XYZ file of N, CA and C in Angstrom:
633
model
N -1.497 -13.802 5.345
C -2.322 -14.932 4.928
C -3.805 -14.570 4.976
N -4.379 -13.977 6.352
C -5.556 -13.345 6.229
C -5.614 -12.885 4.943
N -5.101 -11.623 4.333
C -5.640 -10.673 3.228
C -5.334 -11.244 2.145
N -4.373 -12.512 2.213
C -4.621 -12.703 0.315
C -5.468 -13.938 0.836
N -5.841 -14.744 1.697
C -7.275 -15.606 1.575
C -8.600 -14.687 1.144
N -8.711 -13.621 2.041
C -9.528 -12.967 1.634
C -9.957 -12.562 0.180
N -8.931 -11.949 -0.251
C -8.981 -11.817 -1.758
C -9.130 -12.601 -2.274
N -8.985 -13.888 -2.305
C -8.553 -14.777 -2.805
C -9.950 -15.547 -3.072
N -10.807 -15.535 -1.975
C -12.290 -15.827 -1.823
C -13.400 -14.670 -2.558
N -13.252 -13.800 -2.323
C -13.733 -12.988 -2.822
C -13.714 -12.933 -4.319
N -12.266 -13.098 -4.889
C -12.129 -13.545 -6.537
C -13.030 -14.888 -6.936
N -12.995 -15.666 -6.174
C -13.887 -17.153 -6.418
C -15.309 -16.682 -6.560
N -15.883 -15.968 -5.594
C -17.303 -15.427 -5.712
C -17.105 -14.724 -6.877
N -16.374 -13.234 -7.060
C -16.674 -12.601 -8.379
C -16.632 -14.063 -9.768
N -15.515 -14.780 -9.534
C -15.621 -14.943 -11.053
C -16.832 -16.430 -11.479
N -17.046 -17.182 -10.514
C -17.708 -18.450 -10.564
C -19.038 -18.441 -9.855
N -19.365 -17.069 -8.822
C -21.050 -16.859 -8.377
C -21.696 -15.684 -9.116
N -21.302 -14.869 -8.789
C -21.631 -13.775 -9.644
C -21.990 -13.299 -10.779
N -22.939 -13.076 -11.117
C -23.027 -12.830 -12.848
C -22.467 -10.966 -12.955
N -21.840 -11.111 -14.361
C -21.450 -9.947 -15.062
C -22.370 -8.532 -14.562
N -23.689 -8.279 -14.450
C -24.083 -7.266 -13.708
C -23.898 -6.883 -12.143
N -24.298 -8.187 -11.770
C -23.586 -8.578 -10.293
C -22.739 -8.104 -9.941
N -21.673 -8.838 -10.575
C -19.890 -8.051 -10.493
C -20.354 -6.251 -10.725
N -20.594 -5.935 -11.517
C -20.341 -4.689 -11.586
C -20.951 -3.615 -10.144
N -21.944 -4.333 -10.069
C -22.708 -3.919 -8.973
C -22.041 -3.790 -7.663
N -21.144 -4.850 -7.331
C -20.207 -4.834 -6.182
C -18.999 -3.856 -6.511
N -18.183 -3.804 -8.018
C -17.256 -2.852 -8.083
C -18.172 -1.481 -7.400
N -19.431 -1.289 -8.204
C -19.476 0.040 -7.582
C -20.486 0.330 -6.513
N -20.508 -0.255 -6.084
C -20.569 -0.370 -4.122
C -18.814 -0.076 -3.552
N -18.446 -0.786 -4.054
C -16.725 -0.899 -2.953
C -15.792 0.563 -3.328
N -16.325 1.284 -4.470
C -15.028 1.930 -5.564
C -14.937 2.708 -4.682
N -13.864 3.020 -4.269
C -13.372 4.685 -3.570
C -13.521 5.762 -4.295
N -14.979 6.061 -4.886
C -14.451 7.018 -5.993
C -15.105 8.199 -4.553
N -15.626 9.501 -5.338
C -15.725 10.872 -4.729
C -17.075 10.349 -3.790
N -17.983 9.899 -4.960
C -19.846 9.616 -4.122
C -19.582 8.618 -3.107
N -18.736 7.239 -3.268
C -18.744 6.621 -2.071
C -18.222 7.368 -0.972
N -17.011 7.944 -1.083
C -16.283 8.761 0.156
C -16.840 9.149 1.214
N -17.977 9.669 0.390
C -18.589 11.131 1.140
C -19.821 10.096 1.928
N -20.675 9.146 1.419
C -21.502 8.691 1.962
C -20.874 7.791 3.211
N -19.496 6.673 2.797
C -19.280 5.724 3.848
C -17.795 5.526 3.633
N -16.890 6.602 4.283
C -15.857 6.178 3.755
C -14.802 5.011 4.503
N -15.348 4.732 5.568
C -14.353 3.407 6.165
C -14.774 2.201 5.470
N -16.156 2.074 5.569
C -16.583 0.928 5.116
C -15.872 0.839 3.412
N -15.904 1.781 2.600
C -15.657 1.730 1.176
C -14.081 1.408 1.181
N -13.198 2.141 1.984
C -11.867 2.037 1.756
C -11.666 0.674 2.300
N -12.194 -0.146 2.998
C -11.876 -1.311 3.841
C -12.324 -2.242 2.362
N -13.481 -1.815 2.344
C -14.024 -2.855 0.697
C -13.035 -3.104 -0.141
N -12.936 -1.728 -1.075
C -12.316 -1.333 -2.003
C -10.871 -2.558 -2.093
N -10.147 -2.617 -0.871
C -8.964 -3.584 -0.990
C -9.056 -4.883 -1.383
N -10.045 -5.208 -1.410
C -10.560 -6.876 -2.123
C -11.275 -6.723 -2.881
N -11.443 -6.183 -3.563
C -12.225 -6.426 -4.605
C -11.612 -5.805 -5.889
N -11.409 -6.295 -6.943
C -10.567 -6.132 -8.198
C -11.707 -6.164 -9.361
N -11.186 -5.492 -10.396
C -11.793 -5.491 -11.962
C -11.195 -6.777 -12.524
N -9.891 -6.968 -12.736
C -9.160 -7.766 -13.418
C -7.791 -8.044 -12.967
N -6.897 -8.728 -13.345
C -5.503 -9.236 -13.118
C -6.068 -9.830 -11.665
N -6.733 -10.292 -11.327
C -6.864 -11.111 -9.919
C -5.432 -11.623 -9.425
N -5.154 -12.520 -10.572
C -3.788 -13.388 -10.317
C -2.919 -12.810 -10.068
N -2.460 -11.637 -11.001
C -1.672 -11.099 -10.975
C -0.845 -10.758 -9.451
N -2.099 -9.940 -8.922
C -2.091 -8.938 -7.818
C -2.336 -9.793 -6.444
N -2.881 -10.966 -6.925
C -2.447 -11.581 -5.541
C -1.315 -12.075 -5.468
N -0.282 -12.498 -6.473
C 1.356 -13.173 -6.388
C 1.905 -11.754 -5.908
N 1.872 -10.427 -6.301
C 2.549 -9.490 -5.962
C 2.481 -8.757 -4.843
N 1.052 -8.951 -4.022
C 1.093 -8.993 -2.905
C 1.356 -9.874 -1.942
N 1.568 -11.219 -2.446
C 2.332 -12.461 -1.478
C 3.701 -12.065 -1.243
N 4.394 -11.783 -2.800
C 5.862 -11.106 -2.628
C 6.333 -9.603 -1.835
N 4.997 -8.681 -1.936
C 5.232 -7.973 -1.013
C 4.983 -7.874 0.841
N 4.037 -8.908 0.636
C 3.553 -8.773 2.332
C 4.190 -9.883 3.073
N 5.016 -10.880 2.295
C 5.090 -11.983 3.356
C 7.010 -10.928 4.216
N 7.422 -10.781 2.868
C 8.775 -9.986 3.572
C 8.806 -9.016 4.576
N 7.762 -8.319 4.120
C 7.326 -7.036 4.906
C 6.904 -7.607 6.642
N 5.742 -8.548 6.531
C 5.231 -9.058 7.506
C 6.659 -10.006 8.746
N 7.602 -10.677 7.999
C 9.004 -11.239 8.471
C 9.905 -10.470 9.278
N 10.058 -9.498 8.484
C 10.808 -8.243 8.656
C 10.568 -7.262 9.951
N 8.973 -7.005 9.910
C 8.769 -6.093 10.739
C 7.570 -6.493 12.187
N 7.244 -7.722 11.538
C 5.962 -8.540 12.438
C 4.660 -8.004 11.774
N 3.469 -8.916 11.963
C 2.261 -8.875 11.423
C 1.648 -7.370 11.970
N 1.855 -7.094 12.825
C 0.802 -5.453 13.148
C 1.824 -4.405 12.407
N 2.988 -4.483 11.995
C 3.367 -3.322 11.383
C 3.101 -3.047 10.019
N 3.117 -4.904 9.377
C 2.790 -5.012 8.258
C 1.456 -4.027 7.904
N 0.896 -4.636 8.841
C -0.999 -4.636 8.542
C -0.891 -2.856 8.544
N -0.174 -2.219 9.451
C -0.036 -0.825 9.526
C 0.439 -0.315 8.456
N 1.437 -0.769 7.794
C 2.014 -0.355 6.599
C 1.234 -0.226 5.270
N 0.700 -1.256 5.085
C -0.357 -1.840 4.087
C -1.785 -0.921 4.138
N -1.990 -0.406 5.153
C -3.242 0.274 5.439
C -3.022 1.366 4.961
N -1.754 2.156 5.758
C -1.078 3.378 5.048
C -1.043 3.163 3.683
N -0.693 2.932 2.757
C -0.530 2.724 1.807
C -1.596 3.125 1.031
N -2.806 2.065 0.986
C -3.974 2.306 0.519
C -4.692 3.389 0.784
N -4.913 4.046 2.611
C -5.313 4.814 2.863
C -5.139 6.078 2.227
N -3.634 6.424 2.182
C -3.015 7.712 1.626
C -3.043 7.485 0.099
N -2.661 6.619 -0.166
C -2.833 6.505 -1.656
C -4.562 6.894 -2.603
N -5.177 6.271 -1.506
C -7.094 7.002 -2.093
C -7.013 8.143 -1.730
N -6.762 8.320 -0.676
C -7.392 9.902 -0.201
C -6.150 11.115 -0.624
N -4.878 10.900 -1.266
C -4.424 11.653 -2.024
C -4.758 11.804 -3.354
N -5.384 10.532 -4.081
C -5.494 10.476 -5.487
C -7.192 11.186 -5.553
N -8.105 10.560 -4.791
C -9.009 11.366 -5.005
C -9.372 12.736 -4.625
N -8.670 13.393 -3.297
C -8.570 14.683 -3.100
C -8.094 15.946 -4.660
N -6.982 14.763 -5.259
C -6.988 15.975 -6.328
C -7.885 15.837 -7.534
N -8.326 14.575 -7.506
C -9.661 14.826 -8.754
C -10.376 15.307 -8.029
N -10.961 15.538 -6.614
C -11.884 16.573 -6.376
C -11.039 17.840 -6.350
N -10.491 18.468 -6.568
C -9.940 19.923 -6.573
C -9.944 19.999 -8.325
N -8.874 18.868 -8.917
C -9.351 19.636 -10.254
C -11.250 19.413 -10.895
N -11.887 18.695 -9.777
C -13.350 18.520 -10.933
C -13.787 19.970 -10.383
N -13.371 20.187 -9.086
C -13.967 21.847 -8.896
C -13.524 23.006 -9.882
N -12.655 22.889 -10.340
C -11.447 23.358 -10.782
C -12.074 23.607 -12.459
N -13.354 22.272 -12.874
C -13.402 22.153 -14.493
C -12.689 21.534 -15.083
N -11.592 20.867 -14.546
C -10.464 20.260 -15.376
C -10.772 18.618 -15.371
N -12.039 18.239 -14.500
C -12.871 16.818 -14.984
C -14.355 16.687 -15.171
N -14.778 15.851 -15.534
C -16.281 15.843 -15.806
C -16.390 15.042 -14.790
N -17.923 15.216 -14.485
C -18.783 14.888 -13.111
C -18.705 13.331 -12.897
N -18.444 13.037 -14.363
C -18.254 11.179 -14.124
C -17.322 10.726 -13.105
N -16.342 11.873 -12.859
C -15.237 11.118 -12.045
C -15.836 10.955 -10.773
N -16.773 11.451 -10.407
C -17.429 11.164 -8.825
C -17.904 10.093 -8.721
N -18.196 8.762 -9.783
C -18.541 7.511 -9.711
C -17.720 6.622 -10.865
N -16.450 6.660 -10.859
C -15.745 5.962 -11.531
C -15.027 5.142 -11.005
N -15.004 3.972 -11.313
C -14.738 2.655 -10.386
C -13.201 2.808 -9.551
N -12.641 2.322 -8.646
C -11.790 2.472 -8.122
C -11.269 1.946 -7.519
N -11.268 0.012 -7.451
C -10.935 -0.836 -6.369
C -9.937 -1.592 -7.020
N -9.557 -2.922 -5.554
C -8.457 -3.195 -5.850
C -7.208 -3.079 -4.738
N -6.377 -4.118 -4.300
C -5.362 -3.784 -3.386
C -3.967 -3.353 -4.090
N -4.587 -2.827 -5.064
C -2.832 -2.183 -6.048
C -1.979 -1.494 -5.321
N -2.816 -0.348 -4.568
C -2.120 0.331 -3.678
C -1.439 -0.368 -2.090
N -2.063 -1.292 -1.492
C -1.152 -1.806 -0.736
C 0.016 -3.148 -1.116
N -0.557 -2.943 -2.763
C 0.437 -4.028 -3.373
C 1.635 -3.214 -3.457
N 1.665 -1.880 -3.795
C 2.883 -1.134 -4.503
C 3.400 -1.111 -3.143
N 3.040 -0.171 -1.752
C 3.544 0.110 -0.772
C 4.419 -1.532 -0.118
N 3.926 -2.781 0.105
C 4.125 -3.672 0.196
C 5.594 -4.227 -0.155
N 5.798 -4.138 -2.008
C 6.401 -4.415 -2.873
C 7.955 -3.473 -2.428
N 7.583 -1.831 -2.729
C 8.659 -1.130 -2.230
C 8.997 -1.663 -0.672
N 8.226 -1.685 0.406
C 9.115 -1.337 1.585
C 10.073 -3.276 1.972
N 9.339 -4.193 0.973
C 10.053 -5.257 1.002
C 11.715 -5.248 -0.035
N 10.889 -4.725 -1.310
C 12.854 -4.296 -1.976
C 13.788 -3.531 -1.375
N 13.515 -2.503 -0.408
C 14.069 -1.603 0.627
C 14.624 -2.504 1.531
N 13.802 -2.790 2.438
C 13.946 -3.159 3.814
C 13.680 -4.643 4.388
N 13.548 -5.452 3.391
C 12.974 -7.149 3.272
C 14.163 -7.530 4.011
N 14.181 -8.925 4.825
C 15.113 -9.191 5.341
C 16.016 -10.190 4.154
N 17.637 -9.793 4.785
C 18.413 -10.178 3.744
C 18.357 -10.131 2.102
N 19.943 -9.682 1.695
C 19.708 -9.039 0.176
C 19.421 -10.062 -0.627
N 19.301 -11.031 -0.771
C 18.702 -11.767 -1.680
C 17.127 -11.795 -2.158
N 17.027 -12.040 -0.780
C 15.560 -11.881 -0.556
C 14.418 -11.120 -1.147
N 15.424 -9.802 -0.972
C 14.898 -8.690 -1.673
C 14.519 -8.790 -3.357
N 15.234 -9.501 -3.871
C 14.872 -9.344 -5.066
C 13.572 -9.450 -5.334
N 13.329 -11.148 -5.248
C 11.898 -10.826 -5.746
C 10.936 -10.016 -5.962
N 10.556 -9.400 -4.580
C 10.028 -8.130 -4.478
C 10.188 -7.226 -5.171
N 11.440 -6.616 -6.018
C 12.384 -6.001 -6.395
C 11.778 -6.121 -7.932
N 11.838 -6.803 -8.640
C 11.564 -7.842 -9.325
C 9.998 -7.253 -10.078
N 9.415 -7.818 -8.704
C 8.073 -7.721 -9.124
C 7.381 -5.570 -8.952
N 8.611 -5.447 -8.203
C 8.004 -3.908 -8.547
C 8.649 -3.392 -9.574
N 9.778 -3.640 -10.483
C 10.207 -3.078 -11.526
C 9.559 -3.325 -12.791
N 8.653 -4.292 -12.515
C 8.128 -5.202 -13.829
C 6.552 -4.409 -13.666
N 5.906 -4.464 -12.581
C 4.678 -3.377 -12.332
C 5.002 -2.203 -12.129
N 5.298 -1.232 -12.064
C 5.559 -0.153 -11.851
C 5.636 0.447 -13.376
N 6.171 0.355 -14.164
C 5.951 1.173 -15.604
C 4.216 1.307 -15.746
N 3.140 0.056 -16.005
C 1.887 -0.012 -15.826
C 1.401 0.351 -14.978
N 1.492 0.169 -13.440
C 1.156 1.077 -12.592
C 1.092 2.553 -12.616
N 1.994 3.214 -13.161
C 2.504 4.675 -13.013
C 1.720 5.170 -14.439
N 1.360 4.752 -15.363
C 0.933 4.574 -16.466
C 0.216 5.812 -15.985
N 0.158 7.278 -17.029
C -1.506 7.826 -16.822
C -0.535 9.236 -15.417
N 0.748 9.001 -15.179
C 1.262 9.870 -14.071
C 1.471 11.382 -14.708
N 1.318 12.118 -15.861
C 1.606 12.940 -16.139
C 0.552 13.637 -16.381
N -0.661 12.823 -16.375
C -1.927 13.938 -16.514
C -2.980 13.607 -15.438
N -1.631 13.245 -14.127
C -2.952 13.039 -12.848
C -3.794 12.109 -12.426
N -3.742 10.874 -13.482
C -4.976 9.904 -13.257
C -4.881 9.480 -11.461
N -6.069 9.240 -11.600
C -6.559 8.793 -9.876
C -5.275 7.591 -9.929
N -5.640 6.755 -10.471
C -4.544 5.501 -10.362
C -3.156 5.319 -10.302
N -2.755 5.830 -11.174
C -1.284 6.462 -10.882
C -0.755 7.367 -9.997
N -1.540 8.134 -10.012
C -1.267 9.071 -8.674
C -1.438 8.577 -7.389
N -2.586 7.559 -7.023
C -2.198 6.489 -6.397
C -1.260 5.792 -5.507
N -0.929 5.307 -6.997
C 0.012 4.059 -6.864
C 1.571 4.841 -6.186
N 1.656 5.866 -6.875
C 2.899 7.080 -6.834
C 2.659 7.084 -5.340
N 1.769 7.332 -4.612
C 1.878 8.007 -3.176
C 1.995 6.581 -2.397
N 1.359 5.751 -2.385
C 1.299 4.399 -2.053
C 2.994 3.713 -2.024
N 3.500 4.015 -2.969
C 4.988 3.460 -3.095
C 5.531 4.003 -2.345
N 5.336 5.629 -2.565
C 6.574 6.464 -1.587
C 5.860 6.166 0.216
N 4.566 5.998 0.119
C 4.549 5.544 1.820
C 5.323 4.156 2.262
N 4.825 3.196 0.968
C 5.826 1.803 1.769
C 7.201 2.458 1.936
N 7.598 3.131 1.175
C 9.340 3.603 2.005
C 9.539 4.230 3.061
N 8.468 5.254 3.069
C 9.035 6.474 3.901
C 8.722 5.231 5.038
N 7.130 4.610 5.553
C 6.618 4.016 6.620
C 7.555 2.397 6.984
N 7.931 2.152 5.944
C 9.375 0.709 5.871
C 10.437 1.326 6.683
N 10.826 2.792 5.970
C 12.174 2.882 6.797
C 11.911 3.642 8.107
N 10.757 4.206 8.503
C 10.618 4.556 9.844
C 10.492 3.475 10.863
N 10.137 2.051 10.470
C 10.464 0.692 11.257
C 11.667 0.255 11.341
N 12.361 0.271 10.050
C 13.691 -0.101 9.824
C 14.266 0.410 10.912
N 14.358 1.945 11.007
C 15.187 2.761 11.938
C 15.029 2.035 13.701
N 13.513 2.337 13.506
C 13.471 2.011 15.082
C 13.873 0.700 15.434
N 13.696 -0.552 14.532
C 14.425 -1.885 14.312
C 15.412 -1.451 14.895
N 16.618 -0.789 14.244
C 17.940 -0.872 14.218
C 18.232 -0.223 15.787
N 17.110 0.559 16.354
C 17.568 1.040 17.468
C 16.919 -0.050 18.683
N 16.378 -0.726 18.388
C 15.520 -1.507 19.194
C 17.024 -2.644 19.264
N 17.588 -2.669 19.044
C 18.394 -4.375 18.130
C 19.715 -3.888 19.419
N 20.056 -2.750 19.598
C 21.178 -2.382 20.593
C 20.850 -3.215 21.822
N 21.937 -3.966 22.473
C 21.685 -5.104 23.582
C 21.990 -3.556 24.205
N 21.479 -3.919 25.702
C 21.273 -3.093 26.641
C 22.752 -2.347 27.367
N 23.196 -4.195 27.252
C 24.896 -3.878 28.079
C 25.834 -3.312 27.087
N 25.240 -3.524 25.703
C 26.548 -2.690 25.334
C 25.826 -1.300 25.217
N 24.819 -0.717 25.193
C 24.449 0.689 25.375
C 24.828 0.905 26.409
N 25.033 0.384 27.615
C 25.732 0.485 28.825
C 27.176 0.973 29.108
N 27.737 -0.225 28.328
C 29.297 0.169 27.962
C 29.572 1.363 27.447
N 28.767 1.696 26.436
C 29.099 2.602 25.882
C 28.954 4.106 26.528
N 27.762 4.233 27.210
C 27.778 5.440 28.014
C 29.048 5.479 29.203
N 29.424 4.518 29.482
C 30.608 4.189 30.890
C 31.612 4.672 29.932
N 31.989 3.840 28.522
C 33.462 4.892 27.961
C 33.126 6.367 27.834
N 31.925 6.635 27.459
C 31.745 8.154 26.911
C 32.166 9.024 28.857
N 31.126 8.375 29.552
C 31.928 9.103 30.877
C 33.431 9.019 31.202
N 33.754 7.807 30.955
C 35.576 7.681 31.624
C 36.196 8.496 30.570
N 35.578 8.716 29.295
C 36.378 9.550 28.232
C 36.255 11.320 29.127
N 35.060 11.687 29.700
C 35.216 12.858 29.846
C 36.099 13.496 31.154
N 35.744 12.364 31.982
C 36.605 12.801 32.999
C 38.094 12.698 32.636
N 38.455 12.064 32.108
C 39.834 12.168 31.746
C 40.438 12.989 31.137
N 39.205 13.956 30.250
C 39.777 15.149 29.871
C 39.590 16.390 30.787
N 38.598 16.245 31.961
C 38.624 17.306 32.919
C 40.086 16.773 33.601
């Protein structure tokens, strides 16, 4: 609820205080591109997640569908952990390789200030580790749903590297890998004590009985 109010306020200022230079002025203050990184990069990556170019609407329904399951599922600090991952790895993988190929010649210098915000990336991570791991299969759909329907556009641009897609690509595969490393420990956390109990007492009465 915090992060889509947030966004959510923040869209009200961009679209009804702000004038058109304005706006732009804040995209590129917040953008994760190469020049912010290097000057402030907590402050930029913390920005960067609220603040959007366009689809406002969009991306806040798809992060309601991804974070409220996620948040149910695993409790609010894992969420918030998950969601961070997401974005985190998702910038700093996508822009690490436009800085290797701009060293490389294979981009022009523009890419060091090319806009870059937006919670897409903790929308995708969100989205996956709720169709995965959301509580109960129904449930899941939505989520499900809403990442099969974004994900072609998201991924858009994946075969020649774009920052965004490449992104979104690493961002997805963290909501899984970081979903099912909770899942797991969930499932081991969930064992009542006495029957882990029991169970070590048969595994002993099993061995002595074979000595």
């Amino acid at each position: 609820m915090a992060f889509l109010g947030a966004f959510t306020a923040i869209w009200g200022v961009q679209a009804l205080v702000l004038t058109r230079a304005a706006r732009d002025e804040v995209t590129a203050w917040a953008s994760t591109n190469l020049d912010n990184l290097e000057v402030d990069p907590v402050g930029t990556m913390v920005a960067s997640a609220f603040v959007a170019e366009d689809a406002q609407g969009v991306l806040l329904v798809a992060a309601a569908l991804g974070l409220f399951p996620v948040a149910r599922r695993f409790g609010n600090a894992r969420a918030l952990g998950l969601a961070a991952a997401a974005h985190m790895l998702g910038t700093v993988v996508s822009q690490g390789i436009a800085l290797v190929r701009l060293e490389a010649g294979d981009l022009p210098d523009s890419i060091r200030t090319a806009p870059d915000v937006g919670p897409s990336y903790v929308v995708c991570g969100a989205l996956v580790a709720a169709a995965l791991y959301g509580p109960g299969g129904a449930r899941r759909l939505p989520p499900l749903a809403g990442w099969l329907t974004l994900g072609p556009v998201l991924l858009r641009g994946l075969p020649t590297l774009q920052v965004a897609a490449v992104g979104h690509l690493v961002a997805m595969l963290t909501g899984a890998l970081v979903g099912g490393v909770f899942a797991l420990r969930g499932r081991r956390l969930a064992v009542p004590p006495a029957e882990t109990a029991g169970v070590v007492r048969d595994a002993a009465g099993a061995a002595r009985s074979e000595n």
